[in-house]
XYZ file of C-alpha atoms in Angstrom:
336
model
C -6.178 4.032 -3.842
C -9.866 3.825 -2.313
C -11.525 7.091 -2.297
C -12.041 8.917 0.705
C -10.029 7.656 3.818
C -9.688 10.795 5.545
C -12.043 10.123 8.322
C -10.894 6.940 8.727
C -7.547 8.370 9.618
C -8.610 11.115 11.486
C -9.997 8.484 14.473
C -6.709 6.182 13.836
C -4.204 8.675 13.748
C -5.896 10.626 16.720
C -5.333 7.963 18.794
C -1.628 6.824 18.033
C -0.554 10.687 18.463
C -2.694 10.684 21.583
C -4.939 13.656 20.204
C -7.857 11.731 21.863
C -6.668 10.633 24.972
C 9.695 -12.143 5.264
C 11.052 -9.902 2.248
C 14.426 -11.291 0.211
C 17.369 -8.733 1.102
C 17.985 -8.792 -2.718
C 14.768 -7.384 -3.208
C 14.796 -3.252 -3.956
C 12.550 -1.646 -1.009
C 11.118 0.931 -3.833
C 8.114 0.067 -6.225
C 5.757 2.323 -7.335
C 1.948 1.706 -7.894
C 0.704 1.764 -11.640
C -2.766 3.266 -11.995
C -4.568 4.007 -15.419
C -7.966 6.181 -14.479
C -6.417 9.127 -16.693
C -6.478 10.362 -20.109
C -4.012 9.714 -22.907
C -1.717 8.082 -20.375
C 1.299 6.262 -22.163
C 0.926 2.594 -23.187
C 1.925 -0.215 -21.292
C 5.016 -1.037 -23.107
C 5.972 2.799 -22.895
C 4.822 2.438 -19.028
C 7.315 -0.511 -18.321
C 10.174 1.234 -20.492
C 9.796 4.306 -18.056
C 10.105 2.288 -14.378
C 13.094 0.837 -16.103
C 14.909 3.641 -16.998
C 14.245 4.931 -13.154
C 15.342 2.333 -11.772
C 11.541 1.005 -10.371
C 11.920 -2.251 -9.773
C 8.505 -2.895 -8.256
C 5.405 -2.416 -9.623
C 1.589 -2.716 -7.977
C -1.304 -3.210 -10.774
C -5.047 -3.000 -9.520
C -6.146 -5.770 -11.702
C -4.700 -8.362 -14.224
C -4.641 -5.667 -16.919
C -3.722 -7.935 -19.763
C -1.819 -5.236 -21.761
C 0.522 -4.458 -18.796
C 1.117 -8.209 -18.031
C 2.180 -9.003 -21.257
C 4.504 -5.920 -21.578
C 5.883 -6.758 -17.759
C 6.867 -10.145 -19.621
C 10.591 -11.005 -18.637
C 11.051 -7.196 -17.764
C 12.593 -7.936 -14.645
C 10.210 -6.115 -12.298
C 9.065 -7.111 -9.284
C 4.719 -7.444 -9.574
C 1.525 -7.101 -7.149
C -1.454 -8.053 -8.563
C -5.064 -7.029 -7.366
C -7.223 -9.491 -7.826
C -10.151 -6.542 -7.904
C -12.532 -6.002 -5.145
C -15.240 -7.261 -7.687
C -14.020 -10.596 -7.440
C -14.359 -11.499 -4.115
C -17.683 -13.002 -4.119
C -16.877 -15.239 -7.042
C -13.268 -16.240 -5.574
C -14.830 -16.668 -2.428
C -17.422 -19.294 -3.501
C -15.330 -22.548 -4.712
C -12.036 -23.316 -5.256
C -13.179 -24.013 -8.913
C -13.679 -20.288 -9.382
C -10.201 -19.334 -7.734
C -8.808 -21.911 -10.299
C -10.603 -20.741 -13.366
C -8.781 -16.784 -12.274
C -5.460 -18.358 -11.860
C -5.848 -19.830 -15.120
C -6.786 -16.377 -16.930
C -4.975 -14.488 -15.272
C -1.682 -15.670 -13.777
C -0.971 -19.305 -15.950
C -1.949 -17.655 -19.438
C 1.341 -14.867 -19.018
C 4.779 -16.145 -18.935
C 8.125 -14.392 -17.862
C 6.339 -12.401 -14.889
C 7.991 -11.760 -11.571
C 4.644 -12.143 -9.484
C 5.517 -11.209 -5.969
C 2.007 -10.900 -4.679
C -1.514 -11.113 -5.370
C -4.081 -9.316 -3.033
C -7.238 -10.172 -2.609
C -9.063 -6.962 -1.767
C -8.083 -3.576 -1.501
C -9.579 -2.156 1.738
C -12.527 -3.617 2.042
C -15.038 -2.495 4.252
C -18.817 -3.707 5.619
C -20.215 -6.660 4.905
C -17.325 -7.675 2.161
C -14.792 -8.740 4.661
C -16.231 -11.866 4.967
C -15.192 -12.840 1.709
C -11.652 -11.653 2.289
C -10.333 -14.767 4.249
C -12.131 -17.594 2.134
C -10.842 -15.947 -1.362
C -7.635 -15.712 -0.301
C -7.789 -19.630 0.849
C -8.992 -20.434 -1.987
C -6.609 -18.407 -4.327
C -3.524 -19.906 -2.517
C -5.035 -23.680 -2.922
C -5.479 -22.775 -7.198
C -2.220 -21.328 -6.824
C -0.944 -24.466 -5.041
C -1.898 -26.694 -7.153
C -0.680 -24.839 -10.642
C 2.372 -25.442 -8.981
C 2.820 -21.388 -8.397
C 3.112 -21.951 -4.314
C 6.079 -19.039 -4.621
C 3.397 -16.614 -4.906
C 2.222 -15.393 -1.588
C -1.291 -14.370 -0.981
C -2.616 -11.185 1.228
C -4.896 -8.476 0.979
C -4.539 -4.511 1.427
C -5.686 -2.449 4.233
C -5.834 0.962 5.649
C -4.634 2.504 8.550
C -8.163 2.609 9.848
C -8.082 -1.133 10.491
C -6.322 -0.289 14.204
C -7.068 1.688 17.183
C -4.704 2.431 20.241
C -2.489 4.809 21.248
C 0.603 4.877 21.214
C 1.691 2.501 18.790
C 2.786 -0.447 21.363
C -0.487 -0.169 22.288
C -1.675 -0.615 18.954
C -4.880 -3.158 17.968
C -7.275 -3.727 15.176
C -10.544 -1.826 15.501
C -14.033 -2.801 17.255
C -15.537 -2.427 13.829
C -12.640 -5.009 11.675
C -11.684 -7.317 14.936
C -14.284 -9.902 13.633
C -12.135 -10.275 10.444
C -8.757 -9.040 10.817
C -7.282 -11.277 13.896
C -8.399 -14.509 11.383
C -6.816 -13.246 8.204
C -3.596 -12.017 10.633
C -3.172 -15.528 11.928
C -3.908 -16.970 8.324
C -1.044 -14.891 7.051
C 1.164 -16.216 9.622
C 0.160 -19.621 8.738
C 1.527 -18.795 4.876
C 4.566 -16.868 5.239
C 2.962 -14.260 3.668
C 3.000 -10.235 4.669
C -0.181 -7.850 5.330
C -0.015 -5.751 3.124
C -1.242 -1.767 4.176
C -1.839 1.232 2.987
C -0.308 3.983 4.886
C -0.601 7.951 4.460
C 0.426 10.685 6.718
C -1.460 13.221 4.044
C -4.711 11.513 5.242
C -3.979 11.539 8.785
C -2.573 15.222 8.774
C -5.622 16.732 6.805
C -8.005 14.957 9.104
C -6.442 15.698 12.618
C -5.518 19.721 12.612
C -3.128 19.289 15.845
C -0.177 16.835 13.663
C 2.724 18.878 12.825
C 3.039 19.275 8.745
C 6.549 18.606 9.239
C 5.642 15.161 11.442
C 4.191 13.719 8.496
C 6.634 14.589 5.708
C 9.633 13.415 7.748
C 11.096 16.750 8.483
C 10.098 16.833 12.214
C 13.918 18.131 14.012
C 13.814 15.366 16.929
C 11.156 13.192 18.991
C 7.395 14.006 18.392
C 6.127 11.100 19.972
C 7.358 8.735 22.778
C 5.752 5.395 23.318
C 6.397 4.810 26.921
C 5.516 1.257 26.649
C 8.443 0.294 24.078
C 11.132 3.006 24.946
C 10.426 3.802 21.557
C 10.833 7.281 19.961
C 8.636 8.701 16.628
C 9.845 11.088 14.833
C 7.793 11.184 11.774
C 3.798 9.320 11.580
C 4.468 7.129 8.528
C 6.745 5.312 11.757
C 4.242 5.165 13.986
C 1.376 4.251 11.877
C 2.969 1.453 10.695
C 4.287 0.175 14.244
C 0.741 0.702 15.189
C -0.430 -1.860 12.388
C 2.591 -4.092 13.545
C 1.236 -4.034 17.304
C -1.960 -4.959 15.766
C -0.881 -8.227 14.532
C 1.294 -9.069 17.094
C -2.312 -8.540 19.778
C -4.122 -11.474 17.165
C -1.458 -13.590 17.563
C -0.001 -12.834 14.391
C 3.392 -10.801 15.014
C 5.908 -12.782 12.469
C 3.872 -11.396 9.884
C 5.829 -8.762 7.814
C 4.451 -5.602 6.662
C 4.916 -4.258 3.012
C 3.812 -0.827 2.838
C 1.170 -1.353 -0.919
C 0.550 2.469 -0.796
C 1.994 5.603 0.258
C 1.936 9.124 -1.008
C 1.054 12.624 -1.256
C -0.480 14.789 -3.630
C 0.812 17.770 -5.571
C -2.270 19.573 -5.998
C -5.574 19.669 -4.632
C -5.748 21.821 -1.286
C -3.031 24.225 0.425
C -0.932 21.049 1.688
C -1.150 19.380 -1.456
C 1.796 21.114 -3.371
C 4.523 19.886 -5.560
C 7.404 20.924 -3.095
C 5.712 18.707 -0.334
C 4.879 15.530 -2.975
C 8.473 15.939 -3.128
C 9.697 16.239 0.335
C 7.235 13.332 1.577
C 7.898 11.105 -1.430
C 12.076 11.636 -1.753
C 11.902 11.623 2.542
C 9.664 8.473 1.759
C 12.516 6.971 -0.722
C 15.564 7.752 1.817
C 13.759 6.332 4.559
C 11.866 2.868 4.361
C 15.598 1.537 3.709
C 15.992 1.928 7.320
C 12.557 0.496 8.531
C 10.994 1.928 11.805
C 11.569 1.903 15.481
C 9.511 -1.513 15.905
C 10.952 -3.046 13.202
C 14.558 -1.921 11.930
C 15.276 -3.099 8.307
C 14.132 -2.744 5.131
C 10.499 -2.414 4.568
C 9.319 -2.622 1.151
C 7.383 -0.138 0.083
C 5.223 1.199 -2.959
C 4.237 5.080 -3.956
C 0.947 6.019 -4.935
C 1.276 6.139 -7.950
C 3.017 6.593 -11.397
C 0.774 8.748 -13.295
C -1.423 12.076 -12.274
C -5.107 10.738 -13.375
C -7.268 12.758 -14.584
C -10.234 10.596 -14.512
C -10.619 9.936 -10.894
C -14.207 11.007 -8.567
C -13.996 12.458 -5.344
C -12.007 15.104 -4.297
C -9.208 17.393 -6.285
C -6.075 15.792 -4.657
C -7.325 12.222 -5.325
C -6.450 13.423 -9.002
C -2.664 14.343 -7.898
C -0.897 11.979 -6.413
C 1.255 11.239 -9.550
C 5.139 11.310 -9.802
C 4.548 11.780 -13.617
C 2.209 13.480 -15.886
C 0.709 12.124 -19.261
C 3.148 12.913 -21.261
C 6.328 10.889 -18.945
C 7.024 14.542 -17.988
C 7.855 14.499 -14.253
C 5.366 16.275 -12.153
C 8.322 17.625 -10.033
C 11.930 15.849 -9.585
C 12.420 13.200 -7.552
C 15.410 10.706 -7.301
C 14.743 6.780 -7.240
Protein backbone atom coordinates (compact mmCIF):
# COMPACT_ATOMS: atom_id res chain seq x y z
CA UNK A 1 0.00 0.00 0.00
CA UNK A 2 1.13 3.74 -0.85
CA UNK A 3 0.79 5.96 2.04
CA UNK A 4 -1.77 8.42 2.22
CA UNK A 5 -4.65 8.05 -0.41
CA UNK A 6 -7.32 9.50 1.52
CA UNK A 7 -7.67 12.67 -0.35
CA UNK A 8 -7.36 11.10 -3.36
CA UNK A 9 -10.50 9.21 -2.58
CA UNK A 10 -12.30 11.77 -1.04
CA UNK A 11 -12.58 13.74 -4.76
CA UNK A 12 -13.12 10.13 -6.53
CA UNK A 13 -15.50 8.70 -4.34
CA UNK A 14 -17.41 12.13 -4.01
CA UNK A 15 -18.15 12.04 -7.35
CA UNK A 16 -19.31 8.33 -8.05
CA UNK A 17 -21.77 8.70 -4.88
CA UNK A 18 -22.75 12.05 -6.33
CA UNK A 19 -21.64 13.95 -3.03
CA UNK A 20 -20.37 16.68 -5.46
CA UNK A 21 -22.83 17.02 -7.93
CA UNK A 22 -9.27 -12.51 -18.81
CA UNK A 23 -8.80 -14.58 -15.43
CA UNK A 24 -8.76 -18.75 -15.73
CA UNK A 25 -12.11 -20.01 -13.96
CA UNK A 26 -9.73 -22.50 -12.20
CA UNK A 27 -8.07 -19.76 -10.67
CA UNK A 28 -9.20 -19.07 -6.69
CA UNK A 29 -10.63 -15.30 -6.64
CA UNK A 30 -8.81 -14.90 -3.01
CA UNK A 31 -5.02 -13.92 -2.58
CA UNK A 32 -3.76 -11.98 -0.03
CA UNK A 33 -0.91 -9.33 -0.24
CA UNK A 34 2.46 -10.23 1.61
CA UNK A 35 4.13 -7.19 3.16
CA UNK A 36 7.31 -7.29 5.47
CA UNK A 37 7.75 -3.46 6.99
CA UNK A 38 7.26 -5.09 10.61
CA UNK A 39 9.24 -6.47 13.32
CA UNK A 40 10.05 -10.10 14.05
CA UNK A 41 7.57 -11.09 11.37
CA UNK A 42 7.81 -14.96 10.58
CA UNK A 43 10.21 -16.15 7.85
CA UNK A 44 9.40 -16.73 4.46
CA UNK A 45 9.22 -20.40 4.55
CA UNK A 46 7.00 -20.06 7.81
CA UNK A 47 5.06 -17.22 5.66
CA UNK A 48 4.28 -19.67 2.69
CA UNK A 49 3.47 -22.65 5.22
CA UNK A 50 0.74 -20.27 6.76
CA UNK A 51 -1.26 -19.16 3.23
CA UNK A 52 -1.19 -22.87 2.73
CA UNK A 53 -2.72 -24.07 5.59
CA UNK A 54 -5.58 -21.20 4.90
CA UNK A 55 -6.17 -22.07 1.94
CA UNK A 56 -4.43 -18.60 0.17
CA UNK A 57 -3.79 -19.47 -2.99
CA UNK A 58 -2.63 -16.07 -4.22
CA UNK A 59 -0.05 -14.13 -3.10
CA UNK A 60 1.11 -10.25 -4.08
CA UNK A 61 4.98 -9.47 -3.14
CA UNK A 62 6.17 -5.72 -3.49
CA UNK A 63 9.46 -6.68 -4.87
CA UNK A 64 11.45 -9.85 -5.97
CA UNK A 65 12.26 -10.57 -2.31
CA UNK A 66 14.65 -13.39 -2.96
CA UNK A 67 13.90 -15.26 0.33
CA UNK A 68 10.12 -15.43 -0.44
CA UNK A 69 10.72 -16.51 -4.11
CA UNK A 70 12.71 -19.25 -3.29
CA UNK A 71 10.37 -20.49 -0.46
CA UNK A 72 7.19 -19.87 -3.04
CA UNK A 73 9.28 -22.53 -5.15
CA UNK A 74 6.76 -25.28 -6.43
CA UNK A 75 4.36 -24.19 -3.51
CA UNK A 76 1.54 -24.04 -5.67
CA UNK A 77 0.54 -20.40 -5.15
CA UNK A 78 -0.55 -18.18 -7.44
CA UNK A 79 2.31 -14.88 -7.53
CA UNK A 80 2.30 -10.93 -8.33
CA UNK A 81 5.41 -9.49 -8.45
CA UNK A 82 6.25 -5.66 -8.06
CA UNK A 83 8.81 -4.79 -9.97
CA UNK A 84 9.39 -1.66 -7.29
CA UNK A 85 8.59 1.84 -8.09
CA UNK A 86 12.47 2.40 -7.94
CA UNK A 87 12.91 0.65 -11.01
CA UNK A 88 11.10 2.40 -13.39
CA UNK A 89 13.63 4.71 -14.65
CA UNK A 90 16.13 1.95 -15.24
CA UNK A 91 13.39 -0.49 -16.87
CA UNK A 92 12.22 2.29 -18.73
CA UNK A 93 15.53 3.15 -20.48
CA UNK A 94 16.47 -0.04 -22.80
CA UNK A 95 15.25 -3.21 -23.27
CA UNK A 96 18.79 -4.35 -22.12
CA UNK A 97 17.94 -3.20 -18.61
CA UNK A 98 14.37 -4.93 -18.61
CA UNK A 99 16.41 -8.07 -19.68
CA UNK A 100 19.17 -7.88 -17.16
CA UNK A 101 15.77 -7.75 -14.23
CA UNK A 102 14.17 -10.66 -15.87
CA UNK A 103 17.30 -12.42 -15.60
CA UNK A 104 17.76 -11.67 -11.69
CA UNK A 105 14.78 -11.79 -10.84
CA UNK A 106 12.28 -14.01 -12.65
CA UNK A 107 14.85 -16.68 -14.82
CA UNK A 108 17.25 -17.24 -11.69
CA UNK A 109 13.93 -18.97 -9.49
CA UNK A 110 12.39 -22.06 -10.71
CA UNK A 111 8.99 -23.77 -9.74
CA UNK A 112 7.12 -20.25 -9.38
CA UNK A 113 3.54 -19.72 -10.42
CA UNK A 114 4.15 -16.01 -11.70
CA UNK A 115 0.78 -14.66 -12.57
CA UNK A 116 1.77 -11.06 -12.86
CA UNK A 117 4.39 -8.60 -12.66
CA UNK A 118 3.50 -4.83 -12.15
CA UNK A 119 5.37 -2.27 -13.05
CA UNK A 120 4.56 0.51 -10.61
CA UNK A 121 2.46 0.74 -7.77
CA UNK A 122 0.46 4.01 -8.04
CA UNK A 123 2.53 6.18 -9.43
CA UNK A 124 1.97 9.66 -9.45
CA UNK A 125 3.67 13.13 -11.11
CA UNK A 126 6.16 13.11 -13.34
CA UNK A 127 6.84 9.07 -12.97
CA UNK A 128 4.01 8.02 -15.14
CA UNK A 129 5.87 8.52 -18.01
CA UNK A 130 7.97 5.73 -17.33
CA UNK A 131 5.04 3.46 -16.62
CA UNK A 132 4.11 2.58 -20.31
CA UNK A 133 7.78 2.20 -21.76
CA UNK A 134 8.87 -0.22 -18.67
CA UNK A 135 6.16 -2.22 -19.02
CA UNK A 136 6.98 -2.54 -23.01
CA UNK A 137 10.02 -3.24 -22.34
CA UNK A 138 9.50 -5.85 -19.48
CA UNK A 139 7.01 -7.82 -21.71
CA UNK A 140 9.68 -7.80 -24.81
CA UNK A 141 12.62 -9.41 -21.97
CA UNK A 142 9.89 -11.49 -20.93
CA UNK A 143 9.12 -12.44 -24.56
CA UNK A 144 12.06 -13.34 -25.49
CA UNK A 145 13.10 -15.64 -22.22
CA UNK A 146 10.39 -17.43 -23.59
CA UNK A 147 8.10 -16.42 -20.31
CA UNK A 148 5.25 -14.70 -22.76
CA UNK A 149 2.60 -16.50 -20.10
CA UNK A 150 3.39 -13.82 -17.79
CA UNK A 151 1.23 -10.83 -18.28
CA UNK A 152 2.43 -7.38 -17.62
CA UNK A 153 0.36 -4.32 -15.85
CA UNK A 154 0.79 -1.87 -13.31
CA UNK A 155 -1.31 -0.88 -10.05
CA UNK A 156 -3.46 2.05 -9.55
CA UNK A 157 -5.73 3.81 -7.23
CA UNK A 158 -9.11 4.73 -7.28
CA UNK A 159 -8.02 8.31 -7.75
CA UNK A 160 -7.04 7.58 -11.34
CA UNK A 161 -11.04 8.29 -12.40
CA UNK A 162 -13.51 10.96 -12.07
CA UNK A 163 -17.35 10.81 -12.92
CA UNK A 164 -20.30 10.15 -11.34
CA UNK A 165 -22.09 7.64 -11.31
CA UNK A 166 -20.06 4.87 -12.26
CA UNK A 167 -21.35 4.52 -16.10
CA UNK A 168 -20.22 7.74 -16.24
CA UNK A 169 -16.99 6.87 -15.03
CA UNK A 170 -13.42 8.30 -16.74
CA UNK A 171 -9.82 8.65 -15.87
CA UNK A 172 -8.90 11.99 -14.30
CA UNK A 173 -7.74 15.48 -15.94
CA UNK A 174 -4.58 15.03 -13.95
CA UNK A 175 -3.70 10.88 -15.24
CA UNK A 176 -5.66 11.17 -18.84
CA UNK A 177 -2.20 11.93 -20.45
CA UNK A 178 -1.03 8.43 -19.29
CA UNK A 179 -3.75 6.20 -18.44
CA UNK A 180 -5.91 6.00 -21.89
CA UNK A 181 -2.19 4.75 -23.52
CA UNK A 182 -1.35 2.16 -20.92
CA UNK A 183 -5.43 1.11 -21.05
CA UNK A 184 -5.20 0.51 -24.76
CA UNK A 185 -1.64 -1.14 -24.30
CA UNK A 186 -3.22 -3.58 -21.91
CA UNK A 187 -5.81 -4.40 -24.33
CA UNK A 188 -3.24 -4.94 -26.89
CA UNK A 189 -1.62 -7.83 -24.34
CA UNK A 190 -4.40 -9.60 -22.87
CA UNK A 191 -3.39 -8.42 -19.80
CA UNK A 192 -5.72 -6.86 -16.74
CA UNK A 193 -5.29 -3.30 -14.91
CA UNK A 194 -4.65 -4.02 -12.02
CA UNK A 195 -6.27 -1.42 -9.00
CA UNK A 196 -6.26 -0.75 -5.79
CA UNK A 197 -9.59 -0.29 -4.30
CA UNK A 198 -10.70 0.78 -0.60
CA UNK A 199 -13.98 1.84 0.71
CA UNK A 200 -11.99 2.66 4.24
CA UNK A 201 -10.28 5.48 2.22
CA UNK A 202 -13.24 6.72 0.54
CA UNK A 203 -15.51 6.54 3.76
CA UNK A 204 -12.93 8.41 6.08
CA UNK A 205 -12.48 11.07 3.46
CA UNK A 206 -16.18 11.80 2.41
CA UNK A 207 -18.31 12.12 5.93
CA UNK A 208 -21.83 11.72 3.97
CA UNK A 209 -21.01 7.54 2.81
CA UNK A 210 -22.91 5.29 4.96
CA UNK A 211 -20.35 3.03 7.24
CA UNK A 212 -22.47 0.25 6.37
CA UNK A 213 -22.14 1.21 2.30
CA UNK A 214 -18.63 0.49 2.46
CA UNK A 215 -18.41 -2.71 4.52
CA UNK A 216 -21.14 -4.41 2.46
CA UNK A 217 -23.83 -4.33 5.02
CA UNK A 218 -25.94 -1.57 3.33
CA UNK A 219 -29.95 -3.41 3.55
CA UNK A 220 -30.87 -2.55 -0.27
CA UNK A 221 -29.93 0.10 -3.12
CA UNK A 222 -27.65 3.07 -2.06
CA UNK A 223 -26.88 4.15 -5.34
CA UNK A 224 -28.66 3.96 -8.78
CA UNK A 225 -26.78 4.67 -11.95
CA UNK A 226 -29.49 5.85 -14.19
CA UNK A 227 -27.38 5.48 -17.17
CA UNK A 228 -26.86 1.51 -16.83
CA UNK A 229 -30.11 0.49 -14.91
CA UNK A 230 -27.61 -0.47 -12.58
CA UNK A 231 -28.09 -0.70 -8.77
CA UNK A 232 -25.01 -0.26 -5.90
CA UNK A 233 -25.38 -1.54 -2.96
CA UNK A 234 -22.05 -1.42 -1.39
CA UNK A 235 -18.86 1.24 -2.87
CA UNK A 236 -16.20 -1.46 -3.35
CA UNK A 237 -19.10 -2.13 -6.52
CA UNK A 238 -19.18 1.02 -7.67
CA UNK A 239 -15.65 2.02 -7.42
CA UNK A 240 -14.62 -0.63 -9.35
CA UNK A 241 -17.41 -0.21 -12.18
CA UNK A 242 -16.23 3.31 -12.11
CA UNK A 243 -12.54 2.13 -13.01
CA UNK A 244 -14.23 -0.32 -15.57
CA UNK A 245 -16.14 2.74 -17.29
CA UNK A 246 -12.83 4.30 -17.32
CA UNK A 247 -11.28 1.92 -19.62
CA UNK A 248 -14.03 1.25 -21.62
CA UNK A 249 -14.06 5.71 -22.37
CA UNK A 250 -9.99 5.06 -23.68
CA UNK A 251 -10.98 2.53 -25.77
CA UNK A 252 -9.86 -0.09 -23.62
CA UNK A 253 -13.08 -1.99 -22.18
CA UNK A 254 -11.95 -5.88 -22.75
CA UNK A 255 -9.47 -5.19 -20.27
CA UNK A 256 -10.18 -7.15 -17.00
CA UNK A 257 -9.82 -5.79 -13.65
CA UNK A 258 -8.02 -7.69 -10.73
CA UNK A 259 -8.62 -5.98 -7.62
CA UNK A 260 -4.21 -5.90 -6.24
CA UNK A 261 -5.45 -4.32 -2.93
CA UNK A 262 -8.28 -4.12 -0.71
CA UNK A 263 -8.74 -3.79 2.99
CA UNK A 264 -9.44 -2.28 6.20
CA UNK A 265 -7.72 -1.68 9.26
CA UNK A 266 -8.27 -2.94 12.79
CA UNK A 267 -6.90 -0.18 14.62
CA UNK A 268 -5.99 3.25 14.11
CA UNK A 269 -9.12 5.69 14.41
CA UNK A 270 -12.87 4.99 15.66
CA UNK A 271 -13.73 3.09 12.23
CA UNK A 272 -10.70 1.21 12.27
CA UNK A 273 -11.74 -1.72 14.66
CA UNK A 274 -11.27 -5.40 14.58
CA UNK A 275 -15.11 -6.20 14.27
CA UNK A 276 -15.21 -3.98 11.03
CA UNK A 277 -11.59 -5.51 9.51
CA UNK A 278 -13.73 -8.41 9.89
CA UNK A 279 -17.02 -7.54 8.48
CA UNK A 280 -15.32 -5.66 5.37
CA UNK A 281 -12.69 -8.34 4.84
CA UNK A 282 -15.09 -11.77 5.39
CA UNK A 283 -18.04 -9.42 3.34
CA UNK A 284 -14.94 -8.83 0.98
CA UNK A 285 -14.23 -12.83 0.79
CA UNK A 286 -18.11 -13.80 0.22
CA UNK A 287 -18.45 -11.29 -2.31
CA UNK A 288 -15.84 -10.77 -5.23
CA UNK A 289 -17.01 -14.50 -6.14
CA UNK A 290 -19.97 -12.85 -7.53
CA UNK A 291 -18.27 -9.81 -9.31
CA UNK A 292 -20.26 -6.47 -9.59
CA UNK A 293 -23.20 -5.04 -11.37
CA UNK A 294 -20.95 -4.05 -14.54
CA UNK A 295 -19.25 -7.03 -14.62
CA UNK A 296 -20.89 -10.32 -13.09
CA UNK A 297 -18.26 -13.09 -12.41
CA UNK A 298 -15.48 -13.70 -10.56
CA UNK A 299 -13.10 -10.95 -9.94
CA UNK A 300 -9.90 -11.81 -8.48
CA UNK A 301 -9.00 -10.12 -5.76
CA UNK A 302 -6.12 -9.58 -3.09
CA UNK A 303 -6.38 -8.26 0.81
CA UNK A 304 -4.14 -5.84 2.15
CA UNK A 305 -2.24 -7.63 3.69
CA UNK A 306 -0.97 -10.71 5.70
CA UNK A 307 0.82 -9.29 8.54
CA UNK A 308 0.05 -6.09 11.01
CA UNK A 309 3.50 -4.02 10.42
CA UNK A 310 4.81 -2.34 12.81
CA UNK A 311 7.34 -0.46 10.92
CA UNK A 312 5.25 1.54 8.62
CA UNK A 313 5.25 5.95 8.51
CA UNK A 314 2.26 7.83 8.25
CA UNK A 315 -0.69 7.45 10.04
CA UNK A 316 -1.80 4.75 12.96
CA UNK A 317 -4.14 2.61 10.72
CA UNK A 318 -1.53 2.34 7.92
CA UNK A 319 0.10 0.05 10.72
CA UNK A 320 -3.24 -2.22 10.94
CA UNK A 321 -4.39 -3.52 8.12
CA UNK A 322 -3.11 -7.09 8.94
CA UNK A 323 -5.21 -10.36 9.06
CA UNK A 324 -2.34 -11.73 11.30
CA UNK A 325 -0.04 -10.54 13.91
CA UNK A 326 3.76 -11.42 14.35
CA UNK A 327 3.46 -14.23 15.96
CA UNK A 328 0.77 -16.16 13.03
CA UNK A 329 -1.76 -15.27 15.77
CA UNK A 330 -4.89 -14.03 13.94
CA UNK A 331 -5.64 -10.45 14.54
CA UNK A 332 -9.40 -11.40 14.66
CA UNK A 333 -11.11 -14.58 12.83
CA UNK A 334 -11.78 -14.63 9.53
CA UNK A 335 -12.71 -17.60 7.17
CA UNK A 336 -10.81 -18.06 3.70
Amino acid sequence: MAGHRAAAYVFTVALALGVLASIPAAVQSIGVCYGVIGDGLPSASDVVQLYRSKGITGMRIYFPDSNALRALSGSGINLVIDTGNDQLRNLAASTSNAAAWVKANIQAYQGLTIRYITVGNEVAGSDTQFILPAMKNVNAALSAAGLGGIKVSTAVQSGVTQGFPPSKGTFSSSDGSHMPPIAQYLASTGAPLLANIYPYFAYKGTPSIDIKYALFTAPGTVVHDDGSGKDYQNLFDALVDTMYSALESAGAGRVPIVVSESGWPSAGDAAATTGNARTYNQNLINHVGNGTPKRPGRIETYIFAMFNENRKTGLETERHFGLFNSDKSPAYSINF
